[in-house]
mmCIF file of C-alpha atoms and ligand atoms in Angstrom:
data_model
loop_
_atom_site.group_PDB
_atom_site.id
_atom_site.type_symbol
_atom_site.label_atom_id
_atom_site.label_comp_id
_atom_site.label_asym_id
_atom_site.label_seq_id
_atom_site.Cartn_x
_atom_site.Cartn_y
_atom_site.Cartn_z
ATOM 1 C CA MET A 1 75.870 100.725 110.009
ATOM 2 C CA THR A 2 79.170 99.990 108.311
ATOM 3 C CA SER A 3 81.112 100.465 111.567
ATOM 4 C CA SER A 4 78.922 98.044 113.600
ATOM 5 C CA ARG A 5 79.211 95.417 110.845
ATOM 6 C CA THR A 6 82.975 95.896 110.496
ATOM 7 C CA ALA A 7 83.422 95.935 114.310
ATOM 8 C CA PHE A 8 81.994 92.396 114.379
ATOM 9 C CA LEU A 9 84.241 91.169 111.560
ATOM 10 C CA HIS A 10 87.817 91.684 112.640
ATOM 11 C CA GLY A 11 90.943 89.718 113.505
ATOM 12 C CA TRP A 12 90.794 85.925 113.480
ATOM 13 C CA ARG A 13 86.983 86.000 113.264
ATOM 14 C CA LEU A 14 87.359 87.757 109.892
ATOM 15 C CA PHE A 15 89.987 85.182 108.849
ATOM 16 C CA LEU A 16 87.647 82.325 109.775
ATOM 17 C CA ALA A 17 84.726 83.891 107.871
ATOM 18 C CA ILE A 18 86.852 84.342 104.726
ATOM 19 C CA ALA A 19 88.339 80.822 105.055
ATOM 20 C CA VAL A 20 84.824 79.315 105.255
ATOM 21 C CA VAL A 21 83.712 81.261 102.133
ATOM 22 C CA VAL A 22 86.875 80.207 100.210
ATOM 23 C CA LEU A 23 86.428 76.531 101.182
ATOM 24 C CA ALA A 24 82.697 76.631 100.311
ATOM 25 C CA CYS A 25 83.446 78.157 96.871
ATOM 26 C CA ALA A 26 86.224 75.592 96.202
ATOM 27 C CA ALA A 27 83.946 72.704 97.269
ATOM 28 C CA ALA A 28 81.081 74.024 95.094
ATOM 29 C CA ALA A 29 83.476 74.387 92.127
ATOM 30 C CA PHE A 30 84.697 70.820 92.689
ATOM 31 C CA ALA A 31 81.112 69.533 92.900
ATOM 32 C CA ILE A 32 79.910 71.168 89.661
ATOM 33 C CA GLY A 33 82.732 69.656 87.566
ATOM 34 C CA SER A 34 81.715 66.926 85.097
ATOM 35 C CA ASP A 35 84.137 64.574 86.931
ATOM 36 C CA ALA A 36 86.690 64.873 89.761
ATOM 37 C CA ALA A 37 89.491 66.049 87.431
ATOM 38 C CA ASP A 38 87.293 68.724 85.846
ATOM 39 C CA GLY A 39 86.044 69.717 89.321
ATOM 40 C CA SER A 40 89.576 70.194 90.648
ATOM 41 C CA ARG A 41 90.473 72.299 87.592
ATOM 42 C CA THR A 42 87.420 74.500 88.238
ATOM 43 C CA ALA A 43 88.497 74.737 91.906
ATOM 44 C CA ILE A 44 91.970 75.907 90.724
ATOM 45 C CA ARG A 45 90.319 78.763 88.797
ATOM 46 C CA VAL A 46 87.891 79.694 91.584
ATOM 47 C CA THR A 47 90.631 79.815 94.263
ATOM 48 C CA ALA A 48 92.861 81.890 91.954
ATOM 49 C CA ARG A 49 89.956 84.377 91.749
ATOM 50 C CA SER A 50 89.258 84.450 95.520
ATOM 51 C CA SER A 51 93.002 84.957 96.072
ATOM 52 C CA PHE A 52 93.019 87.756 93.515
ATOM 53 C CA LEU A 53 90.212 89.699 95.259
ATOM 54 C CA LEU A 54 91.884 89.300 98.672
ATOM 55 C CA PHE A 55 95.248 90.307 97.224
ATOM 56 C CA LEU A 56 93.755 93.438 95.623
ATOM 57 C CA ALA A 57 92.239 94.447 98.992
ATOM 58 C CA ALA A 58 95.574 94.017 100.827
ATOM 59 C CA PHE A 59 97.593 95.617 97.998
ATOM 60 C CA THR A 60 95.482 98.821 97.899
ATOM 61 C CA ALA A 61 94.403 99.101 101.591
ATOM 62 C CA SER A 62 96.850 101.805 102.642
ATOM 63 C CA SER A 63 96.404 103.733 99.356
ATOM 64 C CA PHE A 64 92.608 103.886 99.761
ATOM 65 C CA ALA A 65 92.939 104.753 103.464
ATOM 66 C CA SER A 66 95.070 107.798 102.599
ATOM 67 C CA LEU A 67 93.147 108.861 99.456
ATOM 68 C CA LEU A 68 89.588 108.237 100.766
ATOM 69 C CA PRO A 69 89.713 108.272 104.584
ATOM 70 C CA GLY A 70 86.533 106.840 106.093
ATOM 71 C CA PRO A 71 85.270 104.000 108.332
ATOM 72 C CA PHE A 72 85.481 101.331 105.603
ATOM 73 C CA THR A 73 88.959 102.216 104.322
ATOM 74 C CA GLN A 74 90.237 102.539 107.927
ATOM 75 C CA TRP A 75 88.783 99.090 108.689
ATOM 76 C CA LEU A 76 90.440 97.690 105.542
ATOM 77 C CA LEU A 77 93.790 99.132 106.619
ATOM 78 C CA ARG A 78 93.416 97.794 110.184
ATOM 79 C CA GLU A 79 92.584 94.304 108.873
ATOM 80 C CA ARG A 80 95.237 94.285 106.148
ATOM 81 C CA ARG A 81 97.336 91.653 107.945
ATOM 82 C CA ILE A 82 94.346 89.314 108.349
ATOM 83 C CA ILE A 83 93.287 89.895 104.718
ATOM 84 C CA GLY A 84 96.858 89.098 103.618
ATOM 85 C CA LEU A 85 96.818 85.871 105.651
ATOM 86 C CA SER A 86 93.398 85.012 104.175
ATOM 87 C CA PHE A 87 94.940 85.492 100.724
ATOM 88 C CA ALA A 88 97.727 83.048 101.714
ATOM 89 C CA PHE A 89 95.056 80.563 102.897
ATOM 90 C CA SER A 90 93.133 80.896 99.615
ATOM 91 C CA HIS A 91 96.351 80.213 97.734
ATOM 92 C CA LEU A 92 97.024 77.185 99.918
ATOM 93 C CA VAL A 93 93.669 75.858 98.654
ATOM 94 C CA HIS A 94 94.832 76.759 95.077
ATOM 95 C CA ALA A 95 97.915 74.549 95.710
ATOM 96 C CA ILE A 96 95.754 71.710 97.083
ATOM 97 C CA ALA A 97 93.483 71.917 93.999
ATOM 98 C CA ILE A 98 96.570 71.887 91.706
ATOM 99 C CA THR A 99 97.964 68.823 93.530
ATOM 100 C CA THR A 100 94.581 67.042 93.296
ATOM 101 C CA PHE A 101 94.338 67.848 89.578
ATOM 102 C CA GLY A 102 97.913 66.556 89.067
ATOM 103 C CA VAL A 103 97.007 63.235 90.727
ATOM 104 C CA LEU A 104 93.722 62.841 88.807
ATOM 105 C CA ASN A 105 95.251 63.871 85.488
ATOM 106 C CA PRO A 106 98.723 62.245 85.214
ATOM 107 C CA ALA A 107 99.418 64.159 81.956
ATOM 108 C CA PHE A 108 99.345 67.488 83.868
ATOM 109 C CA TRP A 109 102.886 67.764 85.339
ATOM 110 C CA PRO A 110 104.719 66.136 82.362
ATOM 111 C CA GLY A 111 102.896 68.668 80.125
ATOM 112 C CA ARG A 112 104.458 71.593 82.036
ATOM 113 C CA SER A 113 108.085 72.693 81.862
ATOM 114 C CA ALA A 114 110.255 74.142 84.647
ATOM 115 C CA LEU A 115 109.902 77.474 82.836
ATOM 116 C CA THR A 116 106.076 77.414 82.893
ATOM 117 C CA ASN A 117 106.185 76.607 86.619
ATOM 118 C CA LEU A 118 108.743 79.335 87.370
ATOM 119 C CA PRO A 119 106.456 82.408 87.862
ATOM 120 C CA GLY A 120 104.017 80.430 90.048
ATOM 121 C CA SER A 121 106.842 78.912 92.114
ATOM 122 C CA ILE A 122 108.400 82.349 92.696
ATOM 123 C CA GLY A 123 104.911 83.564 93.651
ATOM 124 C CA TYR A 124 104.559 80.791 96.235
ATOM 125 C CA VAL A 125 107.996 81.564 97.743
ATOM 126 C CA ALA A 126 106.899 85.217 98.098
ATOM 127 C CA ILE A 127 103.526 84.233 99.655
ATOM 128 C CA LEU A 128 105.278 81.911 102.150
ATOM 129 C CA ALA A 129 107.820 84.593 103.097
ATOM 130 C CA LEU A 130 105.087 87.200 103.670
ATOM 131 C CA ALA A 131 102.863 84.794 105.626
ATOM 132 C CA ILE A 132 105.698 83.687 107.953
ATOM 133 C CA THR A 133 106.905 87.242 108.590
ATOM 134 C CA SER A 134 103.320 88.368 109.342
ATOM 135 C CA HIS A 135 103.890 86.802 112.769
ATOM 136 C CA ARG A 136 104.296 89.805 115.084
ATOM 137 C CA GLY A 137 107.289 88.282 116.969
ATOM 138 C CA ILE A 138 109.210 87.579 113.738
ATOM 139 C CA ALA A 139 108.321 91.058 112.403
ATOM 140 C CA ARG A 140 109.718 92.625 115.619
ATOM 141 C CA GLN A 141 112.946 90.634 115.309
ATOM 142 C CA MET A 142 113.366 91.735 111.667
ATOM 143 C CA GLY A 143 112.967 95.433 112.441
ATOM 144 C CA PRO A 144 110.668 97.852 110.569
ATOM 145 C CA THR A 145 113.013 98.659 107.657
ATOM 146 C CA ALA A 146 113.828 95.044 106.676
ATOM 147 C CA TRP A 147 110.184 94.004 107.252
ATOM 148 C CA ARG A 148 108.850 96.800 105.052
ATOM 149 C CA ARG A 149 111.418 96.105 102.332
ATOM 150 C CA LEU A 150 110.476 92.387 102.273
ATOM 151 C CA HIS A 151 106.727 93.075 102.265
ATOM 152 C CA VAL A 152 106.854 95.727 99.532
ATOM 153 C CA THR A 153 109.050 93.463 97.345
ATOM 154 C CA GLY A 154 106.859 90.391 98.025
ATOM 155 C CA MET A 155 103.636 92.261 97.199
ATOM 156 C CA TRP A 156 105.114 93.472 93.887
ATOM 157 C CA ILE A 157 106.290 89.941 93.008
ATOM 158 C CA ILE A 158 102.765 88.593 93.643
ATOM 159 C CA ALA A 159 101.252 91.494 91.656
ATOM 160 C CA ALA A 160 103.616 90.615 88.768
ATOM 161 C CA VAL A 161 102.548 86.919 88.865
ATOM 162 C CA PHE A 162 98.843 87.903 88.773
ATOM 163 C CA THR A 163 99.488 90.406 85.955
ATOM 164 C CA TYR A 164 101.323 87.742 83.936
ATOM 165 C CA SER A 165 98.711 85.029 84.704
ATOM 166 C CA TYR A 166 95.814 87.213 83.527
ATOM 167 C CA PHE A 167 97.443 89.092 80.606
ATOM 168 C CA LYS A 168 98.631 85.844 78.973
ATOM 169 C CA ARG A 169 95.024 84.530 78.957
ATOM 170 C CA VAL A 170 93.494 87.618 77.238
ATOM 171 C CA PRO A 171 94.139 86.401 73.627
ATOM 172 C CA GLY A 172 92.307 83.108 74.381
ATOM 173 C CA ASN A 173 89.396 84.688 76.263
ATOM 174 C CA PHE A 174 88.759 88.422 76.188
ATOM 175 C CA TRP A 175 87.026 88.343 79.615
ATOM 176 C CA TYR A 176 90.506 88.072 81.185
ATOM 177 C CA ALA A 177 90.847 91.759 80.230
ATOM 178 C CA VAL A 178 88.642 92.477 83.305
ATOM 179 C CA PRO A 179 91.092 91.200 85.988
ATOM 180 C CA SER A 180 93.969 92.567 83.879
ATOM 181 C CA ALA A 181 92.338 96.035 84.027
ATOM 182 C CA LEU A 182 91.714 95.615 87.776
ATOM 183 C CA ILE A 183 95.366 94.889 88.577
ATOM 184 C CA PHE A 184 96.441 97.780 86.334
ATOM 185 C CA THR A 185 93.995 100.105 88.182
ATOM 186 C CA ALA A 186 95.327 98.907 91.565
ATOM 187 C CA ILE A 187 98.888 99.763 90.478
ATOM 188 C CA VAL A 188 97.731 103.255 89.350
ATOM 189 C CA VAL A 189 95.872 103.799 92.668
ATOM 190 C CA ARG A 190 99.047 102.924 94.614
ATOM 191 C CA TRP A 191 101.080 105.294 92.458
ATOM 192 C CA ILE A 192 98.564 108.178 92.916
ATOM 193 C CA ALA A 193 98.505 107.622 96.713
ATOM 194 C CA LYS A 194 102.307 107.680 96.854
ATOM 195 C CA ARG A 195 102.481 110.891 94.817
ATOM 196 C CA ALA A 196 99.735 112.522 96.955
ATOM 197 C CA GLN A 197 101.640 111.645 100.142
ATOM 198 C CA ALA A 198 104.884 113.084 98.729
ATOM 199 C CA ILE A 199 103.104 116.337 97.750
ATOM 200 C CA LYS A 200 101.457 116.539 101.219
ATOM 201 C CA ARG A 201 104.871 116.067 102.909
ATOM 202 C CA VAL A 202 106.481 118.827 100.816
ATOM 203 C CA SER A 203 103.640 121.292 101.453
ATOM 204 C CA SER A 204 103.528 120.594 105.219
ATOM 205 C CA ARG A 205 107.326 121.082 105.389
ATOM 206 C CA ALA A 206 106.925 124.396 103.509
ATOM 207 C CA ARG A 207 104.105 125.457 105.900
ATOM 208 C CA SER A 208 106.155 124.704 109.011
ATOM 209 C CA ALA A 209 109.151 126.589 107.559
ATOM 210 C CA ALA A 210 107.002 129.654 106.642
ATOM 211 C CA PRO A 211 106.704 131.234 110.170
ATOM 212 C CA ALA A 212 110.490 131.187 110.521
ATOM 213 C CA LEU A 213 110.792 133.243 107.313
ATOM 214 C CA ARG A 214 108.291 135.879 108.459
HETATM 215 C C1 HEM B 1 103.831 76.350 90.563
HETATM 216 C C2 HEM B 1 102.779 77.014 91.010
HETATM 217 C C3 HEM B 1 101.462 77.115 90.267
HETATM 218 C C4 HEM B 1 100.871 76.233 89.406
HETATM 219 C C5 HEM B 1 101.413 74.861 88.941
HETATM 220 C C6 HEM B 1 99.618 76.809 88.977
HETATM 221 C C7 HEM B 1 98.702 76.191 88.140
HETATM 222 C C8 HEM B 1 97.539 76.752 87.681
HETATM 223 C C9 HEM B 1 96.599 76.110 86.806
HETATM 224 C C10 HEM B 1 96.703 74.662 86.282
HETATM 225 C C11 HEM B 1 95.609 76.979 86.545
HETATM 226 C C12 HEM B 1 94.321 76.702 85.737
HETATM 227 C C13 HEM B 1 94.532 76.881 84.259
HETATM 228 C C14 HEM B 1 93.229 76.724 83.516
HETATM 229 O O1 HEM B 1 92.517 75.738 83.716
HETATM 230 O O2 HEM B 1 92.908 77.621 82.759
HETATM 231 C C15 HEM B 1 95.940 78.190 87.231
HETATM 232 C C16 HEM B 1 95.202 79.331 87.167
HETATM 233 C C17 HEM B 1 95.589 80.526 87.727
HETATM 234 N N1 HEM B 1 96.594 80.705 88.653
HETATM 235 FE FE1 HEM B 1 97.882 79.306 89.314
HETATM 236 N N2 HEM B 1 99.448 78.021 89.597
HETATM 237 C C18 HEM B 1 100.556 78.259 90.378
HETATM 238 C C19 HEM B 1 100.785 79.357 91.154
HETATM 239 C C20 HEM B 1 100.066 80.523 91.089
HETATM 240 C C21 HEM B 1 100.374 81.754 91.780
HETATM 241 C C22 HEM B 1 101.518 81.934 92.788
HETATM 242 C C23 HEM B 1 99.449 82.676 91.403
HETATM 243 C C24 HEM B 1 99.281 84.114 91.825
HETATM 244 C C25 HEM B 1 99.983 84.742 92.726
HETATM 245 C C26 HEM B 1 98.547 82.041 90.474
HETATM 246 C C27 HEM B 1 97.489 82.653 89.837
HETATM 247 C C28 HEM B 1 96.647 82.043 88.952
HETATM 248 C C29 HEM B 1 95.622 82.750 88.196
HETATM 249 C C30 HEM B 1 95.327 84.241 88.268
HETATM 250 C C31 HEM B 1 94.957 81.798 87.423
HETATM 251 C C32 HEM B 1 93.812 82.049 86.441
HETATM 252 C C33 HEM B 1 92.486 81.764 87.085
HETATM 253 C C34 HEM B 1 91.337 82.017 86.131
HETATM 254 O O3 HEM B 1 91.198 81.312 85.131
HETATM 255 O O4 HEM B 1 90.591 82.971 86.418
HETATM 256 N N3 HEM B 1 98.944 80.731 90.335
HETATM 257 N N4 HEM B 1 97.107 78.023 87.940
#
């Protein structure tokens, strides 16, 4: 059942489906606001949350595929590039909602300093770099080592921006402990998967060396 459903949702069809859901959620958030400014602020929050879920899926895909191999985790790993691009799309909508809010509420940008904008701006540079280098031709030109280095660094930068964005809100609203715990769990899952792979490598090397010792 899972495999027939996941076989239908793959590649650009999956991207389109996610993009439609993200746009529908942003439009609904905008519509329920008490006015246009409040609506765009709600849309900022909603798109940050859709981005967060997509980011978590891309960030943990290979870890879950190696720790819990199965049709769903294999599908997640196969579609990681599309999920990553869907995350970039969701964050493009976050940027559009921020711009709209800035226009409707002229006190917004003057109320922020360069320092408060710094983590988000670094996050956007990382998202742009990852989205551009997701193009297969550019990835080929970069070579696997440079590509991997850029993507691992970029993913950690984005994880750091999410961690900071959620942790700083916990004192004002304890519910932000939920996404904070989720990002922490994702980091632990990645660490466990890495350790498990290292242990597997060592034991398979020891097994292949064993016959030579006999
Ligand atoms: C300069 C760039 C950015 C600006 C100006 C910005 C601005 C904002 C604003 C105004 C909010 C809503 C605050 C509120 O009403 O409580 C928000 C929420 C948020 N943003 Fe951004 N953002 C930027 C980039 C980013 C990036 C790159 C990320 C993540 C990679 C991110 C993640 C979040 C998160 C997690 C929230 C909280 C959503 C919630 O309340 O659940 N932002 N941002």
